CSV table of C-alpha atoms in Angstrom, one decimal:
chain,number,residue,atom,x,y,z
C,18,UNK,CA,2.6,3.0,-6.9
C,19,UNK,CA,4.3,2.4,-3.6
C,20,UNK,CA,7.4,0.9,-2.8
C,21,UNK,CA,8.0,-2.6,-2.1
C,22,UNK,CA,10.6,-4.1,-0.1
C,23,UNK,CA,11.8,-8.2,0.1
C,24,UNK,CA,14.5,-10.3,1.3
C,25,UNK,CA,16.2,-11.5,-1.5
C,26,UNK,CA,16.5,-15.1,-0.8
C,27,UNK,CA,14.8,-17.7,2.0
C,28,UNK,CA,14.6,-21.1,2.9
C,29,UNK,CA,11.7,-23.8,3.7
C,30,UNK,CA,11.8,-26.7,4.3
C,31,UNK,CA,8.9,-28.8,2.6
C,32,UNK,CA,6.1,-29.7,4.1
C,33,UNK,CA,6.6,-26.3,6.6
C,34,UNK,CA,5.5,-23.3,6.4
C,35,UNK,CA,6.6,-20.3,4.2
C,36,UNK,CA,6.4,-17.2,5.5
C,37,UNK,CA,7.2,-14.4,2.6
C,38,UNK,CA,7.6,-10.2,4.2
C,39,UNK,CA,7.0,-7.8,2.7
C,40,UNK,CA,7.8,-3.5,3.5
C,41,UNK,CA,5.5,-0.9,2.0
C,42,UNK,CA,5.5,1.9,4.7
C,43,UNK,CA,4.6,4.3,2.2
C,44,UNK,CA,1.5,2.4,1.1
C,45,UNK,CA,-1.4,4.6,0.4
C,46,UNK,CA,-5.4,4.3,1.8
C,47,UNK,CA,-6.4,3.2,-1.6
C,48,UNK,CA,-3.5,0.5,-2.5
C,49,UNK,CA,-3.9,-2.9,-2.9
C,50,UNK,CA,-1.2,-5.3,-1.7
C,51,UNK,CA,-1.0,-8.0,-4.3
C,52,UNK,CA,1.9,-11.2,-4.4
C,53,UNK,CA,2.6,-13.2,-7.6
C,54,UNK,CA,5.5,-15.7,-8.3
C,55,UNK,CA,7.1,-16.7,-11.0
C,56,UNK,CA,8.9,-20.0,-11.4
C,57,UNK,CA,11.9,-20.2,-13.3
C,58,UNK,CA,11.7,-19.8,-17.3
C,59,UNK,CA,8.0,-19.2,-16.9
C,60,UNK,CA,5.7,-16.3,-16.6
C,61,UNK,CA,4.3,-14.4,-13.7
C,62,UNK,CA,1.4,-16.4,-11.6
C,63,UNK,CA,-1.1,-14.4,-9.9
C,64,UNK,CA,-1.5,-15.5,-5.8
C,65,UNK,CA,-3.5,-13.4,-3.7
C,66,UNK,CA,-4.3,-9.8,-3.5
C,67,UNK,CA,-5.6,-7.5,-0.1
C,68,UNK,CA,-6.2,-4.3,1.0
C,69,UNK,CA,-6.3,-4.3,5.2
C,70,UNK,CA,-8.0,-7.8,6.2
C,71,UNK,CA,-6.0,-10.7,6.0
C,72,UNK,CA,-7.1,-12.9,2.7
C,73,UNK,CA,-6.8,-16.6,2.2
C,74,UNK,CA,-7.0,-18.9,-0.9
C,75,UNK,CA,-6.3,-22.1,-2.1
C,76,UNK,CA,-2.8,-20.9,-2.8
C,77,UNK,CA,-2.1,-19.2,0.5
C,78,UNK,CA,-2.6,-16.6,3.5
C,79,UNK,CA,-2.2,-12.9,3.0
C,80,UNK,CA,-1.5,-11.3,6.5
C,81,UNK,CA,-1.1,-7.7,6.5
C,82,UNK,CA,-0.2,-5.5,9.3
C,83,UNK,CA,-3.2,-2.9,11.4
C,84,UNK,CA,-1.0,0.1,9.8
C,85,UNK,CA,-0.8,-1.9,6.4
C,86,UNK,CA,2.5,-0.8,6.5
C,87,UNK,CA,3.9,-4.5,5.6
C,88,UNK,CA,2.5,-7.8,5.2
C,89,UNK,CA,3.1,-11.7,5.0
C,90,UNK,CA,2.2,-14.3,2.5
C,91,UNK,CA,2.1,-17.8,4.1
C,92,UNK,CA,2.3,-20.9,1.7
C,93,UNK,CA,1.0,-23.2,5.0
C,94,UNK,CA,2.7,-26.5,3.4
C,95,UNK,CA,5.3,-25.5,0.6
C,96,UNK,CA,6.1,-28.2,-2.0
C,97,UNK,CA,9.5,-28.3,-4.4
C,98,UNK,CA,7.1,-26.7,-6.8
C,99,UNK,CA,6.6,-23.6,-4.5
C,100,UNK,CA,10.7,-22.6,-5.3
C,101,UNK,CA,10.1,-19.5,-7.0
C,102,UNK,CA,11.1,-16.2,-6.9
C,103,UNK,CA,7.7,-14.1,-5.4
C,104,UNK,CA,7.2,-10.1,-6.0
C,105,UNK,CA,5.2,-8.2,-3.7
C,106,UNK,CA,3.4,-5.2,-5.0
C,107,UNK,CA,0.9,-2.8,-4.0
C,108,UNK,CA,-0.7,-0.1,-6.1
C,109,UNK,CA,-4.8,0.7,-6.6
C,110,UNK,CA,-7.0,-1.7,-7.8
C,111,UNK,CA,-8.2,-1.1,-11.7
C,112,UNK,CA,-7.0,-2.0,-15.0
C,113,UNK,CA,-4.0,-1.0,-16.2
C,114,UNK,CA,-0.6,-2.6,-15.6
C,115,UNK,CA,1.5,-2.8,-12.4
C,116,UNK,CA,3.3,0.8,-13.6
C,117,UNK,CA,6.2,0.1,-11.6
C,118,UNK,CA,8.6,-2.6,-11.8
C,119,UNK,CA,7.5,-5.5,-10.2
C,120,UNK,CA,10.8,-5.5,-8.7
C,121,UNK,CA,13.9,-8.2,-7.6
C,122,UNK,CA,10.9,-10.0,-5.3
C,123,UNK,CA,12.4,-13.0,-3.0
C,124,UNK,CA,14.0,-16.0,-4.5
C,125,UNK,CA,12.4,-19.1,-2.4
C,126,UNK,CA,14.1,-22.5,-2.3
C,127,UNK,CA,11.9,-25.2,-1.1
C,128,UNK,CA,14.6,-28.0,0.0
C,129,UNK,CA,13.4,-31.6,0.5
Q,12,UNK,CA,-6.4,-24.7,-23.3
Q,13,UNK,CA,-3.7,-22.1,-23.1
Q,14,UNK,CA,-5.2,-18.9,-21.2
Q,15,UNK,CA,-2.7,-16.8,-22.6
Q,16,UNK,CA,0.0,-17.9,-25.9
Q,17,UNK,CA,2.3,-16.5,-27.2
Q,18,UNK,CA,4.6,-17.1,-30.5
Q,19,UNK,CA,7.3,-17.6,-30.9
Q,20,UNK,CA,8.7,-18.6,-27.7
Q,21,UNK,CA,12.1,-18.0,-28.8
Q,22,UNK,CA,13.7,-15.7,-31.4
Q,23,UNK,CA,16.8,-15.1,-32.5
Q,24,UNK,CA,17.6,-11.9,-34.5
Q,25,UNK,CA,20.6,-9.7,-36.2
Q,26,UNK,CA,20.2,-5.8,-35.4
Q,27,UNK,CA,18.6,-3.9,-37.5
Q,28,UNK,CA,16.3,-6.1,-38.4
Q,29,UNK,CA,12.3,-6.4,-37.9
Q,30,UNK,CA,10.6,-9.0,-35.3
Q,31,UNK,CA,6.7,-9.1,-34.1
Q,32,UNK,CA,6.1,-11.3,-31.1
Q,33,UNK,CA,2.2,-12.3,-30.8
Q,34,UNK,CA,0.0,-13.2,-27.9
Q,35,UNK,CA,-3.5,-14.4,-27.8
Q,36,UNK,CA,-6.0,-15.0,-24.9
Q,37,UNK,CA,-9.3,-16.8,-25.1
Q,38,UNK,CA,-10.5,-15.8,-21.3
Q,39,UNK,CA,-12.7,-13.0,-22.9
Q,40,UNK,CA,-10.3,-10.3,-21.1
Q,41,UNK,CA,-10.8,-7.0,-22.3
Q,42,UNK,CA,-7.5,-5.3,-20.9
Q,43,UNK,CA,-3.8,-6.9,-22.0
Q,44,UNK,CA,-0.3,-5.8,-21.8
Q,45,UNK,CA,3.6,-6.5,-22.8
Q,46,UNK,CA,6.1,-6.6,-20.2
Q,47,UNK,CA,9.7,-6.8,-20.6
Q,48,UNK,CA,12.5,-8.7,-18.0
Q,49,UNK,CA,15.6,-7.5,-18.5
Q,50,UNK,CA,19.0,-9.3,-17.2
Q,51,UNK,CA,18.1,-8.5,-13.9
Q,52,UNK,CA,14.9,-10.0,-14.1
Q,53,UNK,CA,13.4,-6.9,-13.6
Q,54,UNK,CA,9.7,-6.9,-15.0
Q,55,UNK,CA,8.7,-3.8,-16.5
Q,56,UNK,CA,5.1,-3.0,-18.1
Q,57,UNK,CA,6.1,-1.7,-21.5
Q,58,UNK,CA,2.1,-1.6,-22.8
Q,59,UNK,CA,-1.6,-1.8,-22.1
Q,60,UNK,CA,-4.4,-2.1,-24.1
Q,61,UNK,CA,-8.4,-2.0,-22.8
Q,62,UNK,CA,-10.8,-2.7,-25.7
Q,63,UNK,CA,-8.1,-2.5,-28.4
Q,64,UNK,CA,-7.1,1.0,-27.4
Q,65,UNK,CA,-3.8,1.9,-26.4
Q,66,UNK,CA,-4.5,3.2,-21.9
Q,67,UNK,CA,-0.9,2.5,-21.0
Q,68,UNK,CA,2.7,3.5,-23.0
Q,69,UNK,CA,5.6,3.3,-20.5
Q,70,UNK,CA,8.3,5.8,-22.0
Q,71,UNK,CA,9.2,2.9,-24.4
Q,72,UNK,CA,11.2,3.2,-27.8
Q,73,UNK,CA,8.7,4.3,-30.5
Q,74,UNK,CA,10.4,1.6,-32.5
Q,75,UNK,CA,8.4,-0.7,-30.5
Q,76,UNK,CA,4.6,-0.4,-31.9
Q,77,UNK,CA,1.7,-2.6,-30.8
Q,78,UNK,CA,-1.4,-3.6,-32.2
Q,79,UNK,CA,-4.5,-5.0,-31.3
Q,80,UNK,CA,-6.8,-6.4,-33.9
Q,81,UNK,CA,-9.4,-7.1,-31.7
Q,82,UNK,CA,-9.7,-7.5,-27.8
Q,83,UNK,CA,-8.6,-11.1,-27.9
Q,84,UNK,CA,-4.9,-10.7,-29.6
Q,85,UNK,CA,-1.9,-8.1,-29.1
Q,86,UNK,CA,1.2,-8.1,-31.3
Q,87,UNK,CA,4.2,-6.1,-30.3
Q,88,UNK,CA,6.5,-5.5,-33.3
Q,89,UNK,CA,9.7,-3.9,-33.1
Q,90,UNK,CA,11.8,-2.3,-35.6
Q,91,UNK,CA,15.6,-1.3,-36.2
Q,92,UNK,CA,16.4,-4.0,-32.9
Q,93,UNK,CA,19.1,-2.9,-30.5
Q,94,UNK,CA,21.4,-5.5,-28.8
Q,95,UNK,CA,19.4,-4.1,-25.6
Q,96,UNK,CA,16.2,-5.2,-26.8
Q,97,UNK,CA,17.1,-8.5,-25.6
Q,98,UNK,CA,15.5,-9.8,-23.1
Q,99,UNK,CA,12.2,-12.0,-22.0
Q,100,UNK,CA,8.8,-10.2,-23.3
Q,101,UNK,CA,5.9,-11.6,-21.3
Q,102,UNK,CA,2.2,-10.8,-22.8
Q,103,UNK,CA,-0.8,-10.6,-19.7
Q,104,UNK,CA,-4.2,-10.0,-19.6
Q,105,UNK,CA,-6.9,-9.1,-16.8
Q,106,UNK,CA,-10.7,-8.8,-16.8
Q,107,UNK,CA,-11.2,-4.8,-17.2
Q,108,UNK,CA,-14.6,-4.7,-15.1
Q,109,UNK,CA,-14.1,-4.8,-11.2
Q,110,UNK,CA,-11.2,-3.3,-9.3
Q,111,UNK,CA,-9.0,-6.6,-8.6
Q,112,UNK,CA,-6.2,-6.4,-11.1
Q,113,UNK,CA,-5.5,-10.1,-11.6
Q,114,UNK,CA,-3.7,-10.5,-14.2
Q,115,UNK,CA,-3.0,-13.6,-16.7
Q,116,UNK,CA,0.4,-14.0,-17.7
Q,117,UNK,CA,1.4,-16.0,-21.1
Q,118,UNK,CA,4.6,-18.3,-21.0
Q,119,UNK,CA,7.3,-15.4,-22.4
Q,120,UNK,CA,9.2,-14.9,-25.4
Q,121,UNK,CA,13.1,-14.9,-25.2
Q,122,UNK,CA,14.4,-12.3,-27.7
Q,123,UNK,CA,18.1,-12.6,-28.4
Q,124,UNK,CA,19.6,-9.5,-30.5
Q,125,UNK,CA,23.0,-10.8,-32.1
């Protein structure tokens, strides 16, 4: 599974925009970009997954890059309840388990 | 209804001694899987089980064992525990058929090895 790489912290406002990067130059053809979060003392939450078109879902926007080589998640209107730290991932679609570690992600505080 | 429980939600242990940790799902998944967090908050697949067969074992400690009565359930029990066993163990499942690998996490049990 490729390589992921996140800032480890941001900011947002609420009621703006969030816009999450992610890095994953070495991303293969048949990888799948996928983002889940995970709020504090809880498990991880499943967002939104993609391969090369840009995705949306109740949740958010999934922008990735014409050489797939990063992408964006957009929460459009981030609440309190969006702090979270969120993990990018990518690795081919299937069962199985995300092998690798899902990593140190980027810790989002929504301030009021 | 809980998607995904597991018990207990905390547990507190001595080394050396025995622990299971359970988890249950009732969204007819067919595929589930342990994951440890360390300190670090690191997230590491430990386990994965498609059917009640064992698909994934991540160089883990063979004093870690799990067990799948049937598709719905998978315990993890652990033997002989290590002060670095502590840490949060998060149960997950996911829908085998279909290439999207969404995936069901359970709340997380917080083992503490004294």
């Amino acid at each position: 599974d490729a390589k992921t790489t996140q800032p480890p912290s941001m900011d947002c406002a609420e009621g703006r925009a969030a816009n999450l990067p992610c890095n994953h130059s070495t991303i293969s053809g048949n990888e799948y970009v996928y983002w889940y979060r995970q709020i504090h003392s809880q498990g991880p939450q499943y967002i939104i997954h993609g391969l090369k078109n840009n995705e949306t879902n109740e949740m958010a926007s999934l922008i990735i890059t014409e050489d797939r080589k990063s992408s964006t998640l957009i929460l459009p209107h981030a609440t309190l309840r969006d702090t979270a730290v969120y993990y990018c991932i990518v690795r081919v679609g299937g069962t199985g388990g995300f092998k690798t570690i899902f990593g140190a992600g980027t810790r989002l505080f929504v301030k009021a | 209804d809980t998607a995904v429980s597991q018990t207990p939600k905390y547990l507190v242990t001595q080394m050396g001694n025995d622990k299971s940790i359970k988890c249950e799902q009732n969204l007819g998944h067919d595929t589930m899987y342990w994951y440890k967090q360390d300190s670090k908050k690191f997230l590491k697949i430990m386990f994965s089980y498609n059917n009640k067969e064992l698909i994934i074992n991540e160089t883990v400690p063979n004093r870690f064992s799990p067990k799948s009565p049937d598709k719905a359930h998978l315990n993890l029990h652990i033997n002989s525990l290590e002060l670095g066993d502590s840490a949060v163990y998060f149960c997950a499942s996911s829908q085998a058929r279909g290439i999207y690998n969404e995936q069901f996490f359970g709340p997380g049990t917080r083992l503490t090895v004294l």
